[in-house]
mmCIF file of C-alpha atoms in Angstrom:
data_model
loop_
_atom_site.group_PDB
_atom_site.id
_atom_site.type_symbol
_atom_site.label_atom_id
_atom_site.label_comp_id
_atom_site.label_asym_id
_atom_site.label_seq_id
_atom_site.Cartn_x
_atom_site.Cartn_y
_atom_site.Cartn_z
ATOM 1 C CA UNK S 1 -2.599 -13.384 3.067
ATOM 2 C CA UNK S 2 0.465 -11.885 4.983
ATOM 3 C CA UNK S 3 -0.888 -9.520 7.539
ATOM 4 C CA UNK S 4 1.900 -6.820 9.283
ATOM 5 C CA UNK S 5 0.955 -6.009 13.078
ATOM 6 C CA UNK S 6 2.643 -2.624 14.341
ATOM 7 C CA UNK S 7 4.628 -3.986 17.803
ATOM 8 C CA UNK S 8 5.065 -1.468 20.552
ATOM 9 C CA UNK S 9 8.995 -0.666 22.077
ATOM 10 C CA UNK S 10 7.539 -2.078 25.716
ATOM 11 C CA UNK S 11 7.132 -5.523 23.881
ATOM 12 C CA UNK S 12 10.708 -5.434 22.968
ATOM 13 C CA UNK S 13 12.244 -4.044 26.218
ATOM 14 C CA UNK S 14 13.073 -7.647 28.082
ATOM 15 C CA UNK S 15 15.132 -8.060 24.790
ATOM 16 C CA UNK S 16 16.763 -4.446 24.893
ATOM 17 C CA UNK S 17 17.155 -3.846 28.272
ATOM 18 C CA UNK S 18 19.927 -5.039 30.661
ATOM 19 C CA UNK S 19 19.188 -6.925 33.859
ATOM 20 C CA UNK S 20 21.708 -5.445 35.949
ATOM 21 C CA UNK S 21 20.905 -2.071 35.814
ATOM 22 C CA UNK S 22 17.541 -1.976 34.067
ATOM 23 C CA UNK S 23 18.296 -0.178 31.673
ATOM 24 C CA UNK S 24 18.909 -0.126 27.865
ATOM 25 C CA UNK S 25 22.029 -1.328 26.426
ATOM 26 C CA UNK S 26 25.045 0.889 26.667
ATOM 27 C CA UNK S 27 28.085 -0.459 24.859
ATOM 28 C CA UNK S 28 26.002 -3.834 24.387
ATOM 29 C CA UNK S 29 28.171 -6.541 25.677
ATOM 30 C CA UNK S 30 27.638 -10.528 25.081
ATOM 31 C CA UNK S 31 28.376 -13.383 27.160
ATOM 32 C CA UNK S 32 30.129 -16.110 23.920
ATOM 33 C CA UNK S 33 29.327 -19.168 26.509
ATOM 34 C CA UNK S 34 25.460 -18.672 26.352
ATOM 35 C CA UNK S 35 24.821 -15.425 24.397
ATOM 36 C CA UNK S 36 23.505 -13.152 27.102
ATOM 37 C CA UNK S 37 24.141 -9.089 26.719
ATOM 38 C CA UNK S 38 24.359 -6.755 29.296
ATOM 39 C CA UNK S 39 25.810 -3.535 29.329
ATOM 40 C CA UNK S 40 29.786 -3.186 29.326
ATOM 41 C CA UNK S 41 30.271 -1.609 32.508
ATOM 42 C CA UNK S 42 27.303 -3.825 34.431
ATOM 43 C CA UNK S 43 28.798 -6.949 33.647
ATOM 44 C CA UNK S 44 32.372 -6.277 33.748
ATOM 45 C CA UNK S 45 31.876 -5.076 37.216
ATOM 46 C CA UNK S 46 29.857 -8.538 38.108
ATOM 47 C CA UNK S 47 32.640 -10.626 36.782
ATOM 48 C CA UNK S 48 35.056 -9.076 39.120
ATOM 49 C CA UNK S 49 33.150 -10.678 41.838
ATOM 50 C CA UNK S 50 31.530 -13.907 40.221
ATOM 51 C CA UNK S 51 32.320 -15.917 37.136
ATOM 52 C CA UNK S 52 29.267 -17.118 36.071
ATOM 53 C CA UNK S 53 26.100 -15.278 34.155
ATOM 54 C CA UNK S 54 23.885 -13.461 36.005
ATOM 55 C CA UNK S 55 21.033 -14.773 33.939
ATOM 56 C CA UNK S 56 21.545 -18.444 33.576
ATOM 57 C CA UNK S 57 23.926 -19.378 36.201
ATOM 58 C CA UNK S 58 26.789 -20.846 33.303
ATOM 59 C CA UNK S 59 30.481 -19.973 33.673
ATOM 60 C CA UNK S 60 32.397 -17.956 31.906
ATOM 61 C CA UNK S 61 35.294 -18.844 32.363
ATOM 62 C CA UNK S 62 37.371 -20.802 35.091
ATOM 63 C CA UNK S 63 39.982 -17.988 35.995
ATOM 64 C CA UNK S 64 39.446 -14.719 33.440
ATOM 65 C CA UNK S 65 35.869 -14.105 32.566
ATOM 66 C CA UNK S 66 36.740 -11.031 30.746
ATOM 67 C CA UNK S 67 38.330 -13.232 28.040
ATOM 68 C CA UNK S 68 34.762 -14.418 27.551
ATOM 69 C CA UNK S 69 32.703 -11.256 26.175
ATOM 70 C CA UNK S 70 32.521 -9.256 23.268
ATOM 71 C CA UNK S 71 31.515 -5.652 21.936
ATOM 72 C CA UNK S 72 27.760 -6.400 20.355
ATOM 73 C CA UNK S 73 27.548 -3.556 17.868
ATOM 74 C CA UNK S 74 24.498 -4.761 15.832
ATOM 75 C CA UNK S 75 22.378 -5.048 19.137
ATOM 76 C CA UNK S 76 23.625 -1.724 20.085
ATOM 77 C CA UNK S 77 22.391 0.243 16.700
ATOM 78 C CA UNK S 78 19.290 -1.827 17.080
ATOM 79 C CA UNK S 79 18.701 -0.642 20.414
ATOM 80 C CA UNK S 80 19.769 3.206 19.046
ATOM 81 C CA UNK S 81 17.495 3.203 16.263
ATOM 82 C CA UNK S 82 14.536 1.951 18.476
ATOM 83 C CA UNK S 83 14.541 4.309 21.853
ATOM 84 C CA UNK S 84 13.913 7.445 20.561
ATOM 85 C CA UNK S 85 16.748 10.026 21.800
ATOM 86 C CA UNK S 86 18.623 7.357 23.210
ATOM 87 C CA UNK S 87 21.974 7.728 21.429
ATOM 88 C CA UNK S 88 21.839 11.852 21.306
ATOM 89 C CA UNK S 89 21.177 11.738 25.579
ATOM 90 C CA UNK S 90 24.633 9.627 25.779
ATOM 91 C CA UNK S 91 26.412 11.146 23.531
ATOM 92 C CA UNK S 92 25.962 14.425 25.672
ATOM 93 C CA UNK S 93 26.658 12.616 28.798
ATOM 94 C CA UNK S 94 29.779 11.436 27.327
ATOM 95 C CA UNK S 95 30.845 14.618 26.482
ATOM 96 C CA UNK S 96 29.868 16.276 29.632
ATOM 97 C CA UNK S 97 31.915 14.009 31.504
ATOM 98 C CA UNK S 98 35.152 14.186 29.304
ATOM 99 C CA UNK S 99 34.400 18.230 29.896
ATOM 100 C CA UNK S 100 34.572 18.130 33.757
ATOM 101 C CA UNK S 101 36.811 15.211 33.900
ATOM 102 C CA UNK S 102 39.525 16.024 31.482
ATOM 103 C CA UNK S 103 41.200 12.560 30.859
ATOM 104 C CA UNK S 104 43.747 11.563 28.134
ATOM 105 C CA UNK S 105 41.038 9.417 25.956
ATOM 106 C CA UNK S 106 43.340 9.992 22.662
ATOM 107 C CA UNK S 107 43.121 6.013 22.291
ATOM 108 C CA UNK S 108 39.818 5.758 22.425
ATOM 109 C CA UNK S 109 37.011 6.320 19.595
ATOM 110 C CA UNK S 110 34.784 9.340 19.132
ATOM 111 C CA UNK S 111 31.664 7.295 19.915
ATOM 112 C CA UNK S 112 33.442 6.788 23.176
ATOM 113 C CA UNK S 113 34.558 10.707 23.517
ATOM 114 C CA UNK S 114 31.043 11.489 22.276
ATOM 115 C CA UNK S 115 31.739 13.224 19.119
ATOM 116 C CA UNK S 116 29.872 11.180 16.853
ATOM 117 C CA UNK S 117 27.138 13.269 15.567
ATOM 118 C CA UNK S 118 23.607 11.735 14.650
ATOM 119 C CA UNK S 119 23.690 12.185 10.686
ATOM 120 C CA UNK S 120 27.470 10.107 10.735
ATOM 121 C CA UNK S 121 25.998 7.249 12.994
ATOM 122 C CA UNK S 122 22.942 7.542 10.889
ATOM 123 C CA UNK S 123 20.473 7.499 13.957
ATOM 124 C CA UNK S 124 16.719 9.935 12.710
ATOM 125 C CA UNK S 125 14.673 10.848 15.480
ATOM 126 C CA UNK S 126 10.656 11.307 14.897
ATOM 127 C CA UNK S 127 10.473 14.854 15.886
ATOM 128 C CA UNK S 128 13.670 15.123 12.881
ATOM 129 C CA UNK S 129 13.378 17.148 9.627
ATOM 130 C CA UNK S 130 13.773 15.087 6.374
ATOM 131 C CA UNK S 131 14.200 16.518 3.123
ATOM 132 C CA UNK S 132 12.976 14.035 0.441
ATOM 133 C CA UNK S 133 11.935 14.648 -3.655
ATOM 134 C CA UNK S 134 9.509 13.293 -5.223
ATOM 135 C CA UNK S 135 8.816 12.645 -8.735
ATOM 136 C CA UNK S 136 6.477 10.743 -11.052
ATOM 137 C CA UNK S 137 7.373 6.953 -11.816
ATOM 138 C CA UNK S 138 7.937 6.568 -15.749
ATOM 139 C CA UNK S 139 8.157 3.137 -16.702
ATOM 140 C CA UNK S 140 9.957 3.717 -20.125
ATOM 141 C CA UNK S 141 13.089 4.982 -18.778
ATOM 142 C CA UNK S 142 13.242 1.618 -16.830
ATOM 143 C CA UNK S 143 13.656 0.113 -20.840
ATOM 144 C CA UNK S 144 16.406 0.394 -22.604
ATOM 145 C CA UNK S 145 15.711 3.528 -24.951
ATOM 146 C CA UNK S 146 18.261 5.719 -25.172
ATOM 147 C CA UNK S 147 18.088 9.002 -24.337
ATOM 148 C CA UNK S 148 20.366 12.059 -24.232
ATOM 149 C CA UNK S 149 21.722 12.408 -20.713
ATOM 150 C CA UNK S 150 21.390 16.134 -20.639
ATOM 151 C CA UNK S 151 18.047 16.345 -21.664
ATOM 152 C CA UNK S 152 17.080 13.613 -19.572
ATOM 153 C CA UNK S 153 18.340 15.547 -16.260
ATOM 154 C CA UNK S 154 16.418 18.480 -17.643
ATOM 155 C CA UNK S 155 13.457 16.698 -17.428
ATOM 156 C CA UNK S 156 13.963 14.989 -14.247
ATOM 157 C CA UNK S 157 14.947 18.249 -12.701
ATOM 158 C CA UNK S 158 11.737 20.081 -14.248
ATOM 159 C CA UNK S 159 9.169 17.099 -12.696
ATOM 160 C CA UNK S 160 11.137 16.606 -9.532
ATOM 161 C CA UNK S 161 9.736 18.662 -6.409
ATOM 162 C CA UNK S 162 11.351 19.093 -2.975
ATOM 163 C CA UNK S 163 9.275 18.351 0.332
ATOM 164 C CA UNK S 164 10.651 18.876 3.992
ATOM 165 C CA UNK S 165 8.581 16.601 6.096
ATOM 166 C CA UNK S 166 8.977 15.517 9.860
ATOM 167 C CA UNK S 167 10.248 11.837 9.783
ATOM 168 C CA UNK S 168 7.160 10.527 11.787
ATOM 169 C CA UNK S 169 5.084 11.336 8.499
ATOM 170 C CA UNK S 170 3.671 8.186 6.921
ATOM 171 C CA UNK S 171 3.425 7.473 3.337
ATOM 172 C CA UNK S 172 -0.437 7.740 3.663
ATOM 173 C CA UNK S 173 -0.236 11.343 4.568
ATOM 174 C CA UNK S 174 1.915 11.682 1.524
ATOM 175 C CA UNK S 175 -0.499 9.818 -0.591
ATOM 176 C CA UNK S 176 -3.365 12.015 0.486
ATOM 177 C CA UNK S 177 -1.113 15.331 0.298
ATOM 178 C CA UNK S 178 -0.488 14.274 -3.638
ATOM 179 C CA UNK S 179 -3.878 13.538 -4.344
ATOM 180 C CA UNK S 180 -5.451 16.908 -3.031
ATOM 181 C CA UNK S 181 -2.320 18.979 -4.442
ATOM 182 C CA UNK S 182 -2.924 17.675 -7.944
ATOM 183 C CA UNK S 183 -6.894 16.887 -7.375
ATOM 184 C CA UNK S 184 -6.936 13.074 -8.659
ATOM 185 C CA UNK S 185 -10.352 11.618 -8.422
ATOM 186 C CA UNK S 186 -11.135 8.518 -6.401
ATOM 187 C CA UNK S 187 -11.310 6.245 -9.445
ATOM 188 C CA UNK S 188 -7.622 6.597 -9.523
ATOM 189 C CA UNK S 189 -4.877 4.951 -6.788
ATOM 190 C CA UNK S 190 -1.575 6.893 -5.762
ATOM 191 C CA UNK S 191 1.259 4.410 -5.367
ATOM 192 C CA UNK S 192 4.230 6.241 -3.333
ATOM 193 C CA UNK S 193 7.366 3.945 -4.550
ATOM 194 C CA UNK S 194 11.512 3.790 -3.767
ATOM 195 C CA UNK S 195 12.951 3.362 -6.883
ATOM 196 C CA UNK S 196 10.398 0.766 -8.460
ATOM 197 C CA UNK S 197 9.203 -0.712 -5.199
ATOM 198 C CA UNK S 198 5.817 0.366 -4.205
ATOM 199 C CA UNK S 199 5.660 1.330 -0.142
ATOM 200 C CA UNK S 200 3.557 0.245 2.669
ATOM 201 C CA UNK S 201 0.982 3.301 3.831
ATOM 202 C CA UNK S 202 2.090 2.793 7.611
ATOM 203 C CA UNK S 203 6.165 3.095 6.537
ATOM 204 C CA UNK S 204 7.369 6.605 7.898
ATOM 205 C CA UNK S 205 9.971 8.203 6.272
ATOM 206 C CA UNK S 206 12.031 7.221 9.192
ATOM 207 C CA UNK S 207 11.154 3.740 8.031
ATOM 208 C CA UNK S 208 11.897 4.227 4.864
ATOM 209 C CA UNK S 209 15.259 5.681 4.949
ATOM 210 C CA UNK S 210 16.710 2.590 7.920
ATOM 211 C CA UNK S 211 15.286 -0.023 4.917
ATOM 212 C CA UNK S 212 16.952 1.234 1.950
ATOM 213 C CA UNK S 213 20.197 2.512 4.297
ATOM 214 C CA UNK S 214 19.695 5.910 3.036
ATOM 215 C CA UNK S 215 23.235 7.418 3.500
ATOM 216 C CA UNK S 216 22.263 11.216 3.324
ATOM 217 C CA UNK S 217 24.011 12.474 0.714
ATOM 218 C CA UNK S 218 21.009 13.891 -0.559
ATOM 219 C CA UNK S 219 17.278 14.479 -0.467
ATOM 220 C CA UNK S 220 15.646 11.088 0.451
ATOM 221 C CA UNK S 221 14.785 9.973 -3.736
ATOM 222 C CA UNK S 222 11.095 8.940 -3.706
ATOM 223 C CA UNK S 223 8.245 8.653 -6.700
ATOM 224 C CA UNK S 224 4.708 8.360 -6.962
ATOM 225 C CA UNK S 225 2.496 6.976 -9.857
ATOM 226 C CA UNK S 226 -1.611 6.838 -10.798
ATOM 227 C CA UNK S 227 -3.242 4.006 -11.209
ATOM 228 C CA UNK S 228 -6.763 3.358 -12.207
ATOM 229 C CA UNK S 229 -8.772 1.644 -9.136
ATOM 230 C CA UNK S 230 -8.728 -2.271 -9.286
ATOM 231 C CA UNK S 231 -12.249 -2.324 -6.871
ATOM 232 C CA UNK S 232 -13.789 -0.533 -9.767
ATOM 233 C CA UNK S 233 -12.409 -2.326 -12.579
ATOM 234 C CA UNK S 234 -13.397 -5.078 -11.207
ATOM 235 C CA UNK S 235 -17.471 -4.065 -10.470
ATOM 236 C CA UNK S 236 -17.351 -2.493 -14.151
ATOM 237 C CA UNK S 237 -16.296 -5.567 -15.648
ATOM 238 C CA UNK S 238 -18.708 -7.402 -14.070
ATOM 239 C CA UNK S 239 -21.307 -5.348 -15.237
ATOM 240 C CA UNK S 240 -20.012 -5.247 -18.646
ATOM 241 C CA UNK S 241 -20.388 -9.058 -18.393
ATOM 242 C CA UNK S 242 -24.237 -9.023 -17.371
ATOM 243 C CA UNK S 243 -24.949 -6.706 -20.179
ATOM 244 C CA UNK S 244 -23.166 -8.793 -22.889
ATOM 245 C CA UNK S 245 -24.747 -12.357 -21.570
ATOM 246 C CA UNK S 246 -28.487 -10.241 -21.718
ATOM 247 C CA UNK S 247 -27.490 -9.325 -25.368
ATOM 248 C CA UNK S 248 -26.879 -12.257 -26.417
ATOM 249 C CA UNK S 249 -29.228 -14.565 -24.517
ATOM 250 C CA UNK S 250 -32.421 -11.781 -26.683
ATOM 251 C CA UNK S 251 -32.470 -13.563 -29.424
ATOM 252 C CA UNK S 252 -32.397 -17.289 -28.229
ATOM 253 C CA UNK S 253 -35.388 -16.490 -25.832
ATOM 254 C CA UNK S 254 -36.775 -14.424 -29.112
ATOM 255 C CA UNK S 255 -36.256 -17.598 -31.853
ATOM 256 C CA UNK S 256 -37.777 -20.409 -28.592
ATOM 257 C CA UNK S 257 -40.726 -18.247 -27.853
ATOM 258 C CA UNK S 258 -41.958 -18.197 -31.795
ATOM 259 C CA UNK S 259 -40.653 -22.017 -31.973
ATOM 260 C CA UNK S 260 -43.052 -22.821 -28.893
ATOM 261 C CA UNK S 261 -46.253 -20.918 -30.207
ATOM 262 C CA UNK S 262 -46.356 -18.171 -27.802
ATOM 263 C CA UNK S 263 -49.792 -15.954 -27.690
ATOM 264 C CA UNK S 264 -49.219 -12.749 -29.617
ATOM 265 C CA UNK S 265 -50.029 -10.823 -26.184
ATOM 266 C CA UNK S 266 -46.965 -12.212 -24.394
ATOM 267 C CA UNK S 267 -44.186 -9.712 -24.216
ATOM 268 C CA UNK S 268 -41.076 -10.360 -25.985
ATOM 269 C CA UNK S 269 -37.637 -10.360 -24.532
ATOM 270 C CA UNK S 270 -36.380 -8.127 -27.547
ATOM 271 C CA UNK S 271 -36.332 -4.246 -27.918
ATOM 272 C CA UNK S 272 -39.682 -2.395 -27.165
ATOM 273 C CA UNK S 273 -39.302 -0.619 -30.829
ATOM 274 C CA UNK S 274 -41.523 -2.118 -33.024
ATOM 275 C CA UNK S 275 -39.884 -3.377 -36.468
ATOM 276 C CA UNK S 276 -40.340 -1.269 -39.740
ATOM 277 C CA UNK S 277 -42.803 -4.461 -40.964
ATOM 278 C CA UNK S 278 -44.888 -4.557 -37.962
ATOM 279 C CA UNK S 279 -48.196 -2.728 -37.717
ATOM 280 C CA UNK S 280 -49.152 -0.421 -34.343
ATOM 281 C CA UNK S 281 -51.312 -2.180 -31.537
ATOM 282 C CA UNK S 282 -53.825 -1.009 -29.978
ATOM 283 C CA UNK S 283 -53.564 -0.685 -26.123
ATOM 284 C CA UNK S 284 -56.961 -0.990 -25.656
ATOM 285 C CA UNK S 285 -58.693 -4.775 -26.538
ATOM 286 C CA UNK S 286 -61.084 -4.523 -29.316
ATOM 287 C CA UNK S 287 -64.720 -5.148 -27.782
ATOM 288 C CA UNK S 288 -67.496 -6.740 -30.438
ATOM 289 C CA UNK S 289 -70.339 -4.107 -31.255
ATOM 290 C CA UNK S 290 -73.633 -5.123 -29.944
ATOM 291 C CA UNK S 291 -76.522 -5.155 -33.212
ATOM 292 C CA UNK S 292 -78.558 -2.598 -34.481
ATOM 293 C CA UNK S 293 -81.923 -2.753 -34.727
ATOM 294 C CA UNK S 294 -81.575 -6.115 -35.344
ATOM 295 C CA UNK S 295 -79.064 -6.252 -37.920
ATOM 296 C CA UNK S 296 -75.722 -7.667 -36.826
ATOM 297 C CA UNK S 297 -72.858 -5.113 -37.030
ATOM 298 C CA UNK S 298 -70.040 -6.282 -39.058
ATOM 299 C CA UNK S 299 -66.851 -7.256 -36.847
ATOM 300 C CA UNK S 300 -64.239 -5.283 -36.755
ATOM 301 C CA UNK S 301 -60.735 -6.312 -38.612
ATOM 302 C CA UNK S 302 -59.083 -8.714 -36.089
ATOM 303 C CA UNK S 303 -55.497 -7.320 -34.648
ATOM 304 C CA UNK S 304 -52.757 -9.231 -36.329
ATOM 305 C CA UNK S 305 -50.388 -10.998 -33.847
ATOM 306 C CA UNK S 306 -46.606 -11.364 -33.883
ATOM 307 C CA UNK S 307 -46.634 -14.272 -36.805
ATOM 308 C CA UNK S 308 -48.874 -12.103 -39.117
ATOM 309 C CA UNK S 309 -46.423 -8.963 -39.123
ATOM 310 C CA UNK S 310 -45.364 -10.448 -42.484
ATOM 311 C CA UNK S 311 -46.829 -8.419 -45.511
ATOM 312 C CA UNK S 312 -46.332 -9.039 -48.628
ATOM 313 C CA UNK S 313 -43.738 -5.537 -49.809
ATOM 314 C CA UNK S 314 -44.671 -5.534 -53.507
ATOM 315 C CA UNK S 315 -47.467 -7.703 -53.597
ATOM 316 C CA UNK S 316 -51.391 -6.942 -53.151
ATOM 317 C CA UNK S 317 -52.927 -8.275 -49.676
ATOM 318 C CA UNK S 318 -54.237 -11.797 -50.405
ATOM 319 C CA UNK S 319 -57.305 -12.227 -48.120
ATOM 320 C CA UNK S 320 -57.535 -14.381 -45.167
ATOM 321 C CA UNK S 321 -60.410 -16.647 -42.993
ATOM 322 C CA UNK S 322 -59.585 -15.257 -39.468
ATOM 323 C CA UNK S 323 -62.625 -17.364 -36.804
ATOM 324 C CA UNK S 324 -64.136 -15.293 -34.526
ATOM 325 C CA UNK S 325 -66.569 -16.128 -31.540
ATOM 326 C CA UNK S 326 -66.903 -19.151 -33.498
ATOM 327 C CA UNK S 327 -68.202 -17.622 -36.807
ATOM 328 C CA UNK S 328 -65.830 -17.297 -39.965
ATOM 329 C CA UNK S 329 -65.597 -13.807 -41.478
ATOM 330 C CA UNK S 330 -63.377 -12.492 -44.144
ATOM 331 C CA UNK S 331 -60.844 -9.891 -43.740
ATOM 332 C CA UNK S 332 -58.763 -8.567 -47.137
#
């Protein structure tokens, strides 16, 4: 089973940070001979001095090192979208500098002037403010019924609510504030889902919106559906299971404990309720009556067992010769 482990940013730093200054990338900049970063200003002042790397000891290049590096921008936006408040801190810097320092930088980009706002480079912070909707997952309008567009808005429009949640929040919290809002009972699951993918309970919305690139031209689209709870399924099922296999193993123990002769004071495997055809019992055995003044006292009528619950429905009782304490009475 695949198991996800949460790594912390100090695990990643030898691979975000450079060695020259020790600190995170800043304009990432990578070394084509052995594929080494650094940031732009570190290394480009080493190579003025040195031609080889400054990690592995391999050179650059014989006369012009510079010729040798490029601009890393997917390292940089990794390292942006990992350090927390990284890209905001030199984007004021930047601009800072260009303020005190006024410098024709018309050639130059507006990441470089420090213009580039946090929503157009797409970089969320935890402590950020994310609006997102959320609506309930119907799996018909995935088919292909057709369905009047207008009314169809209406209806997502009615369903659809409108959250504003810190982008630290995990889909777990947004699980549980679903379930107490709308009071579903344990039995049932809430599945929080992008489009018609369900979502991890340790994504944050943060998370969420670097997977599916959300662009922000809107509230961040997510739905939720109820499901009953598979755990319980399950134990019910099995359940269900024991009580048909009891049913139907009654009347096999029933039909093998008449085959094999049982005594009529064994108890039977079926219901409790005695059968229309069969006569009462007595709890209490029947004790023989001791003689009076001599005479014998006649014995009692014996208790009929299981295999004599048989009468006769139309018929007059036809006597029988039942042996008791070794002496043969009648009984009609």
């Amino acid at each position: 089973m695949h198991r996800t482990t949460r790594i912390k940013i100090t695990e990643l730093n030898p691979h975000l940070m450079c060695v020259l200054c020790g600190g995170y990338f800043i304009d990432a900049t990578t070394i084509i001979e052995c594929l080494h970063s650094f940031c732009k200003m570190c290394i480009v002042r080493y190579l003025e001095a040195s031609k080889y790397c400054p990690i592995c000891d391999v050179q650059v290049h014989k006369t012009k090192p510079l010729l040798n590096i490029r601009s890393d921008k997917t390292l940089q936006d990794i390292v942006y979208k990992l350090v927390p408040g990284l890209f905001k801190n030199e984007m004021k810097r930047r601009r800072d500098f260009y303020s005190e320092h006024p410098v024709d930088v018309s050639n130059g980009s507006n990441e470089d002037r420090g213009e580039v706002a946090d929503d157009d480079k797409r970089i969320i912070t935890d402590d950020e403010i994310i609006s997102l909707s959320i609506e309930f997952f119907n799996h018909s309008r995935l088919g292909g019924a057709v369905e009047d567009k207008a009314s169809k808005d209406q209806n997502m429009i009615a369903n659809k609510r409108y959250l504003q949640c810190p982008a630290a929040m995990t889909v777990m919290h947004l699980r549980k504030f679903l379930r107490s809002k709308m009071d579903i009972p344990n039995a049932y699951q809430v599945e929080v889902m992008y489009e018609d993918e369900p979502l991890k309970d340790y994504y944050t919305l943060m998370d969420i919106a670097y997977i599916y690139t959300w662009r922000r031209n809107g509230p961040l689209p997510l739905k939720y559906r109820v499901r009953p709870n598979c755990k319980k399924m399950k134990v019910s099922h099995a359940q269900q299971e024991g009580q048909n296999s009891a049913i139907r193993s009654g009347p096999e123990s029933d039909s093998a404990s008449d085959k094999a002769g049982s005594p009529s004071g064994a108890p039977s495997t079926s219901s409790s309720l005695p059968s229309p055809g069969t006569p009462a019992q007595s709890p209490l055995p029947q004790l023989p009556q001791l003689p009076v003044n001599g005479t014998p006292a006649a014995a009692p009528p014996p208790t009929p067992s299981r295999s004599f619950t048989q009468f006769g429905g139309g018929g007059s009782n036809k006597p029988r010769n039942v042996t008791l304490n070794g002496s043969a009475t009648s009984s009609g």
